Amino acid sequence: MTIRTRFAPSPTGYLHIGGVRTALFNWLLAKQAGGQFILRIDDTDSRRNLDETLQPILDGFNWLGLDWDEGPEVGGPHTPYFQSQRLAHYQAAAKKLLASGHAYRDYSSPAEMATEREAAEKEKRDFVYSRTWMAESDEQAAEFESQGRSFVVRLKMPRDGKCEFHDLVRGDVSFDWGREADHVIQRGDGTCLYHLANVVDDHDFDVTHVVRAVEHLSNTPRQIFILQSLGYEMPQYAHIPFVAEPGSKNKLSKRKIDQYLNNKDFKRLYQAGAEIAKRIGVEADPYSFNPVLVDFYRDIGFLPDAVLNYLVLLGWSLDDKTEDFSREEMLEHFSADRIVRSEASFDCQKLLSFQASYMNALPLKQKTKMCLGFLQKANLVSDPVECEQGNLISRIVESAGDRICMAGDILKFDTFFIADQNMEFEEKPFQKRMVKPANAGFLLAEFNKILNATDDFDAASLETALHGFCETQGIVVGDVIHALRVAVTGKAAGFGMFDTMAILGRERTCNRIQIALDELAKRVEANQ
RNA sequence: GGCCCCUUCGUCUAGUGGUCUAGGACUCCGGCCUUUCACGCCGGCAACACGGGUUCGAGUCCCGUAGGGGUCACCA
């Protein structure tokens, strides 16, 4: 039997990181067995524009490389894969359930239901409908209708015995039938509800394994009742724990961003992302752009494999030490029986650390290509890029090394792409390294003369030159190199100073030092 | 509140009665390296929720308590 799994997102406009984890487990389970992973769109309740709300989700899956065998864009033998287009199937199922006596027309009014519900609550017992307005025959129905009532279709749930099933993650599970409410499966207007649609679709699509978050565990009995009443075969269930908030066990929710922003690590990641977003023209509103959403990672230059590697370990492990999983390794080793039962909180730091190590392992050429995209979006480099500038970027990326954790970090090295006269000096380092040391100006001016005259302008020659200079002046490298960095880059931190100067070239390096000296003179004058 | 679920370092986890003075990873804290920043290297802190059993022996089994969570729609 081939394994068929599905992920069924509602088109909400964004792809949630917890959802992706569920999708990943589904994908892994199907793909490792040579089965199919299906994307089904749960849009029965959707009133919004589908293009707008679905596309970001599809984009997210595409970016992550979680390909689906059947669903939107690719079609498949069970098309359509949109619930909004499958109403006829659900209605046929509801009709069948009605005919077999597993469902009934209910003529109660919302107010009457509410009264019963409140009574149950007061007596601290489960709410089970009295079935006072249940119509099982056309005569009864006519009678209720003559009273001006209208009906919905409800499930006629068993009132005794137990619903038992095996769950791949939770083991043997059992619920009392008697506690299950008679849920509505079809509205008065003929439209159908989620549980019915879900069961019918899973059956129609030949889904063999239903892998979903635990919050659906308590919905399972009613779905089993539907499927058994319809004569369907029961799928394998696997209810996986949800992804919890950073630092708590609450379910991760996109609505509580304000609260997460109080979390130190979450905030730091968000701010790093927002910094990049701002420069490439991406809206950084925390409600639509934050570490709970997959877009966030794509937009700031994460590697999909790093995200996936982090997510696969959120609630699953292979053994006591293996942490690095390529896609192939995940496919080889993943198994439902090693899924953890307790919820796992989302940890930005760990995700970041996977990103750092994946980025570090990325070949220079690919890393450069990723970075180039960000430089172009920030309008620092033309698109298409000129060949010479391409080489320059490659050198910068190489020298920056692991200082570029996400591709958007390249923007920290924007100094190379800014015209000398437009360069800005960070205030604090300028004070500390240029203004405060009495001899900084003198040393820089002297060293600038040497830079102007030196034969070669590669990193090694520059290093020799500086060491020679320090010896002549009777100082150590540390006495001048900080001022040099501030003068040449405007910043306190960066990669190797000799690489920096070599990449910039003689003309620009000397020019910048002169600009810094002029600036210094201005300040000194102003202070006197 | 009813029902269901969960509970090992701050976080993700290993652990299926003795090999657990509880292992790994991230974070954190020292130190080394160093022109800054980062990396890297070395070292360190840090956990079996609690109480009863069962057993020669319990993180591991049973019961209870506490805490946390999910769910109770004509949402999905």
Short mmCIF file of N, CA, C and O in Angstrom, two decimals, chain A residues 248-332:
data_model
loop_
_atom_site.label_atom_id
_atom_site.label_comp_id
_atom_site.label_asym_id
_atom_site.label_seq_id
_atom_site.Cartn_x
_atom_site.Cartn_y
_atom_site.Cartn_z
N SER A 248 7.31 29.31 26.58
CA SER A 248 6.09 28.88 27.27
C SER A 248 5.55 27.64 26.57
O SER A 248 6.10 27.19 25.58
N LYS A 249 4.46 27.11 27.12
CA LYS A 249 3.88 25.92 26.51
C LYS A 249 2.59 26.22 25.79
O LYS A 249 1.87 25.32 25.36
N ASN A 250 2.28 27.49 25.65
CA ASN A 250 1.07 27.86 24.91
C ASN A 250 1.30 27.64 23.42
O ASN A 250 2.41 27.77 22.93
N LYS A 251 0.21 27.36 22.76
CA LYS A 251 0.28 27.17 21.33
C LYS A 251 0.78 28.45 20.66
O LYS A 251 0.31 29.54 20.99
N LEU A 252 1.69 28.29 19.75
CA LEU A 252 2.23 29.43 19.03
C LEU A 252 1.14 30.04 18.15
O LEU A 252 0.46 29.33 17.42
N SER A 253 0.96 31.33 18.28
CA SER A 253 -0.10 31.96 17.51
C SER A 253 0.40 33.24 16.88
O SER A 253 1.17 33.99 17.47
N LYS A 254 -0.05 33.49 15.66
CA LYS A 254 0.42 34.70 14.98
C LYS A 254 -0.21 35.95 15.56
O LYS A 254 0.21 37.05 15.27
N ARG A 255 -1.23 35.75 16.39
CA ARG A 255 -1.91 36.92 16.93
C ARG A 255 -1.23 37.51 18.16
O ARG A 255 -1.61 38.57 18.62
N LYS A 256 -0.26 36.78 18.71
CA LYS A 256 0.32 37.25 19.96
C LYS A 256 1.74 37.79 19.80
O LYS A 256 2.57 37.68 20.69
N ILE A 257 1.97 38.36 18.65
CA ILE A 257 3.29 38.86 18.33
C ILE A 257 3.81 39.86 19.35
O ILE A 257 4.97 39.83 19.75
N ASP A 258 2.93 40.72 19.80
CA ASP A 258 3.36 41.73 20.79
C ASP A 258 4.02 41.06 21.98
O ASP A 258 5.05 41.51 22.47
N GLN A 259 3.37 39.99 22.42
CA GLN A 259 3.87 39.28 23.58
C GLN A 259 5.23 38.62 23.27
O GLN A 259 6.15 38.68 24.07
N TYR A 260 5.35 38.03 22.10
CA TYR A 260 6.61 37.35 21.76
C TYR A 260 7.75 38.34 21.65
O TYR A 260 8.91 38.01 21.88
N LEU A 261 7.39 39.53 21.23
CA LEU A 261 8.41 40.56 21.05
C LEU A 261 9.07 40.93 22.38
O LEU A 261 10.11 41.55 22.41
N ASN A 262 8.43 40.52 23.47
CA ASN A 262 9.05 40.73 24.78
C ASN A 262 10.12 39.69 25.06
O ASN A 262 10.94 39.86 25.96
N ASN A 263 10.07 38.60 24.31
CA ASN A 263 11.08 37.57 24.46
C ASN A 263 12.38 38.06 23.81
O ASN A 263 12.41 38.48 22.67
N LYS A 264 13.44 38.00 24.58
CA LYS A 264 14.72 38.58 24.17
C LYS A 264 15.20 38.06 22.80
O LYS A 264 15.53 38.83 21.91
N ASP A 265 15.20 36.75 22.66
CA ASP A 265 15.73 36.16 21.43
C ASP A 265 14.82 36.43 20.24
O ASP A 265 15.29 36.69 19.13
N PHE A 266 13.53 36.33 20.51
CA PHE A 266 12.55 36.57 19.45
C PHE A 266 12.69 37.99 18.94
O PHE A 266 12.70 38.25 17.74
N LYS A 267 12.82 38.90 19.90
CA LYS A 267 12.94 40.32 19.57
C LYS A 267 14.19 40.58 18.74
O LYS A 267 14.18 41.31 17.76
N ARG A 268 15.27 39.95 19.17
CA ARG A 268 16.54 40.19 18.47
C ARG A 268 16.47 39.71 17.02
O ARG A 268 16.91 40.39 16.11
N LEU A 269 15.86 38.53 16.85
CA LEU A 269 15.74 38.01 15.49
C LEU A 269 14.84 38.92 14.66
O LEU A 269 15.14 39.24 13.51
N TYR A 270 13.74 39.33 15.28
CA TYR A 270 12.82 40.21 14.56
C TYR A 270 13.53 41.50 14.14
O TYR A 270 13.40 41.95 13.00
N GLN A 271 14.28 42.06 15.08
CA GLN A 271 14.94 43.33 14.77
C GLN A 271 15.99 43.19 13.68
O GLN A 271 16.12 44.05 12.82
N ALA A 272 16.72 42.10 13.75
CA ALA A 272 17.71 41.85 12.70
C ALA A 272 17.00 41.76 11.36
O ALA A 272 17.46 42.31 10.35
N GLY A 273 15.86 41.05 11.37
CA GLY A 273 15.10 40.90 10.13
C GLY A 273 14.53 42.22 9.66
O GLY A 273 14.58 42.55 8.47
N ALA A 274 14.00 42.99 10.59
CA ALA A 274 13.37 44.26 10.25
C ALA A 274 14.40 45.23 9.65
O ALA A 274 14.11 45.98 8.72
N GLU A 275 15.60 45.15 10.19
CA GLU A 275 16.69 45.98 9.70
C GLU A 275 16.94 45.71 8.21
O GLU A 275 17.07 46.63 7.39
N ILE A 276 16.98 44.43 7.90
CA ILE A 276 17.20 44.03 6.51
C ILE A 276 16.00 44.41 5.66
O ILE A 276 16.14 44.98 4.57
N ALA A 277 14.82 44.09 6.18
CA ALA A 277 13.58 44.36 5.43
C ALA A 277 13.47 45.82 5.03
O ALA A 277 13.15 46.15 3.90
N LYS A 278 13.78 46.67 5.99
CA LYS A 278 13.68 48.10 5.77
C LYS A 278 14.51 48.53 4.57
O LYS A 278 14.11 49.35 3.77
N ARG A 279 15.67 47.90 4.43
CA ARG A 279 16.59 48.31 3.38
C ARG A 279 16.28 47.73 2.02
O ARG A 279 16.77 48.21 1.01
N ILE A 280 15.49 46.65 2.01
CA ILE A 280 15.17 46.08 0.70
C ILE A 280 13.72 46.35 0.31
O ILE A 280 13.16 45.71 -0.59
N GLY A 281 13.09 47.25 1.05
CA GLY A 281 11.74 47.65 0.68
C GLY A 281 10.66 46.65 1.03
O GLY A 281 9.61 46.60 0.39
N VAL A 282 10.91 45.82 2.04
CA VAL A 282 9.87 44.90 2.50
C VAL A 282 9.22 45.51 3.73
O VAL A 282 9.90 45.99 4.63
N GLU A 283 7.92 45.50 3.74
CA GLU A 283 7.17 46.01 4.89
C GLU A 283 7.51 45.19 6.13
O GLU A 283 7.37 43.97 6.13
N ALA A 284 7.97 45.86 7.18
CA ALA A 284 8.41 45.13 8.37
C ALA A 284 7.43 45.23 9.53
O ALA A 284 7.79 45.06 10.68
N ASP A 285 6.17 45.46 9.21
CA ASP A 285 5.14 45.48 10.24
C ASP A 285 5.14 44.11 10.94
O ASP A 285 4.99 43.08 10.30
N PRO A 286 5.31 44.12 12.27
CA PRO A 286 5.45 42.84 12.99
C PRO A 286 4.27 41.89 12.81
O PRO A 286 4.39 40.70 13.06
N TYR A 287 3.11 42.40 12.40
CA TYR A 287 1.97 41.50 12.24
C TYR A 287 2.02 40.70 10.95
O TYR A 287 1.44 39.64 10.84
N SER A 288 2.74 41.21 9.98
CA SER A 288 2.80 40.47 8.72
C SER A 288 4.23 39.99 8.43
O SER A 288 4.47 39.26 7.49
N PHE A 289 5.14 40.40 9.28
CA PHE A 289 6.55 40.06 9.05
C PHE A 289 7.19 39.78 10.40
O PHE A 289 7.53 40.70 11.14
N ASN A 290 7.33 38.52 10.73
CA ASN A 290 7.92 38.15 12.02
C ASN A 290 8.35 36.70 12.01
O ASN A 290 7.97 35.94 11.12
N PRO A 291 9.13 36.30 13.01
CA PRO A 291 9.70 34.95 13.00
C PRO A 291 8.71 33.79 13.14
O PRO A 291 9.13 32.64 13.15
N VAL A 292 7.43 34.08 13.22
CA VAL A 292 6.46 32.99 13.25
C VAL A 292 6.06 32.61 11.82
O VAL A 292 5.54 31.54 11.57
N LEU A 293 6.34 33.49 10.90
CA LEU A 293 5.92 33.27 9.52
C LEU A 293 7.11 32.90 8.62
O LEU A 293 8.20 33.44 8.76
N VAL A 294 6.85 31.99 7.72
CA VAL A 294 7.92 31.49 6.87
C VAL A 294 8.50 32.57 5.94
O VAL A 294 9.70 32.61 5.68
N ASP A 295 7.63 33.46 5.49
CA ASP A 295 8.09 34.54 4.61
C ASP A 295 9.26 35.30 5.20
O ASP A 295 10.17 35.73 4.49
N PHE A 296 9.19 35.49 6.48
CA PHE A 296 10.21 36.23 7.20
C PHE A 296 11.60 35.68 6.87
O PHE A 296 12.52 36.43 6.52
N TYR A 297 11.74 34.39 6.95
CA TYR A 297 13.04 33.76 6.76
C TYR A 297 13.51 33.86 5.31
O TYR A 297 14.68 34.07 5.04
N ARG A 298 12.54 33.70 4.42
CA ARG A 298 12.90 33.81 3.02
C ARG A 298 13.35 35.24 2.70
O ARG A 298 14.36 35.45 2.04
N ASP A 299 12.60 36.19 3.22
CA ASP A 299 12.88 37.59 2.90
C ASP A 299 14.22 38.10 3.42
O ASP A 299 14.77 39.04 2.87
N ILE A 300 14.71 37.51 4.49
CA ILE A 300 15.97 38.04 5.02
C ILE A 300 17.17 37.15 4.68
O ILE A 300 18.27 37.41 5.14
N GLY A 301 16.90 36.12 3.90
CA GLY A 301 18.03 35.35 3.39
C GLY A 301 18.42 34.13 4.19
O GLY A 301 19.61 33.81 4.30
N PHE A 302 17.45 33.43 4.73
CA PHE A 302 17.74 32.14 5.36
C PHE A 302 17.82 31.08 4.28
O PHE A 302 17.35 31.26 3.16
N LEU A 303 18.38 29.95 4.67
CA LEU A 303 18.43 28.80 3.77
C LEU A 303 17.29 27.84 4.15
O LEU A 303 17.14 27.49 5.32
N PRO A 304 16.52 27.43 3.17
CA PRO A 304 15.39 26.54 3.47
C PRO A 304 15.82 25.27 4.23
O PRO A 304 15.12 24.83 5.12
N ASP A 305 16.95 24.74 3.87
CA ASP A 305 17.40 23.51 4.53
C ASP A 305 17.66 23.72 6.01
O ASP A 305 17.47 22.80 6.82
N ALA A 306 18.10 24.91 6.37
CA ALA A 306 18.36 25.20 7.77
C ALA A 306 17.05 25.24 8.54
O ALA A 306 16.94 24.71 9.65
N VAL A 307 16.06 25.87 7.94
CA VAL A 307 14.75 25.96 8.58
C VAL A 307 14.17 24.56 8.77
O VAL A 307 13.67 24.21 9.84
N LEU A 308 14.27 23.76 7.72
CA LEU A 308 13.75 22.40 7.79
C LEU A 308 14.48 21.56 8.83
O LEU A 308 13.88 20.79 9.58
N ASN A 309 15.78 21.71 8.87
CA ASN A 309 16.57 20.95 9.84
C ASN A 309 16.16 21.31 11.27
O ASN A 309 16.01 20.45 12.13
N TYR A 310 15.95 22.58 11.47
CA TYR A 310 15.50 23.00 12.81
C TYR A 310 14.13 22.39 13.11
O TYR A 310 13.90 21.85 14.18
N LEU A 311 13.24 22.50 12.15
CA LEU A 311 11.87 22.05 12.38
C LEU A 311 11.74 20.55 12.58
O LEU A 311 10.91 20.09 13.36
N VAL A 312 12.56 19.79 11.90
CA VAL A 312 12.42 18.34 12.03
C VAL A 312 12.78 17.90 13.44
O VAL A 312 12.27 16.90 13.95
N LEU A 313 13.62 18.68 14.10
CA LEU A 313 14.02 18.33 15.46
C LEU A 313 13.07 18.89 16.52
O LEU A 313 13.27 18.69 17.70
N LEU A 314 12.08 19.61 16.07
CA LEU A 314 11.10 20.17 17.00
C LEU A 314 10.01 19.11 17.19
O LEU A 314 8.99 19.12 16.53
N GLY A 315 10.28 18.21 18.11
CA GLY A 315 9.30 17.17 18.34
C GLY A 315 9.66 15.83 17.74
O GLY A 315 8.85 14.91 17.70
N TRP A 316 10.85 15.73 17.29
CA TRP A 316 11.32 14.45 16.76
C TRP A 316 12.83 14.37 16.94
O TRP A 316 13.51 15.40 16.90
N SER A 317 13.33 13.18 17.17
CA SER A 317 14.78 13.01 17.21
C SER A 317 15.11 11.61 16.74
O SER A 317 14.29 10.70 16.80
N LEU A 318 16.32 11.47 16.24
CA LEU A 318 16.74 10.15 15.78
C LEU A 318 17.38 9.38 16.93
O LEU A 318 17.11 8.21 17.15
N ASP A 319 18.27 10.07 17.64
CA ASP A 319 18.99 9.39 18.71
C ASP A 319 19.48 10.44 19.70
O ASP A 319 18.94 11.54 19.77
N ASP A 320 20.51 10.12 20.44
CA ASP A 320 20.96 11.04 21.48
C ASP A 320 21.94 12.09 20.99
O ASP A 320 22.29 12.97 21.75
N LYS A 321 22.40 12.01 19.74
CA LYS A 321 23.32 13.06 19.31
C LYS A 321 23.18 13.61 17.90
O LYS A 321 23.62 14.73 17.65
N THR A 322 22.59 12.90 17.00
CA THR A 322 22.53 13.41 15.62
C THR A 322 21.62 14.63 15.51
O THR A 322 20.47 14.58 15.94
N GLU A 323 22.16 15.70 14.97
CA GLU A 323 21.37 16.93 14.86
C GLU A 323 21.31 17.44 13.42
O GLU A 323 20.39 18.15 13.07
N ASP A 324 22.31 17.11 12.65
CA ASP A 324 22.32 17.63 11.29
C ASP A 324 21.65 16.65 10.34
O ASP A 324 22.08 15.50 10.23
N PHE A 325 20.63 17.13 9.69
CA PHE A 325 19.92 16.27 8.74
C PHE A 325 19.74 17.00 7.42
O PHE A 325 19.07 18.04 7.37
N SER A 326 20.33 16.47 6.39
CA SER A 326 20.04 16.98 5.07
C SER A 326 18.66 16.43 4.73
O SER A 326 18.13 15.55 5.42
N ARG A 327 18.11 16.93 3.67
CA ARG A 327 16.80 16.46 3.23
C ARG A 327 16.81 14.94 3.03
O ARG A 327 15.89 14.24 3.43
N GLU A 328 17.88 14.46 2.44
CA GLU A 328 17.96 13.02 2.17
C GLU A 328 18.03 12.23 3.47
O GLU A 328 17.43 11.17 3.60
N GLU A 329 18.80 12.78 4.41
CA GLU A 329 18.92 12.08 5.69
C GLU A 329 17.61 12.07 6.46
O GLU A 329 17.27 11.10 7.14
N MET A 330 16.90 13.17 6.36
CA MET A 330 15.58 13.20 7.01
C MET A 330 14.69 12.12 6.42
O MET A 330 14.02 11.39 7.12
N LEU A 331 14.71 12.06 5.10
CA LEU A 331 13.86 11.09 4.42
C LEU A 331 14.25 9.67 4.80
O LEU A 331 13.42 8.79 4.93
N GLU A 332 15.53 9.49 5.01
CA GLU A 332 15.99 8.15 5.34
C GLU A 332 15.60 7.76 6.77
O GLU A 332 15.21 6.63 7.03
#
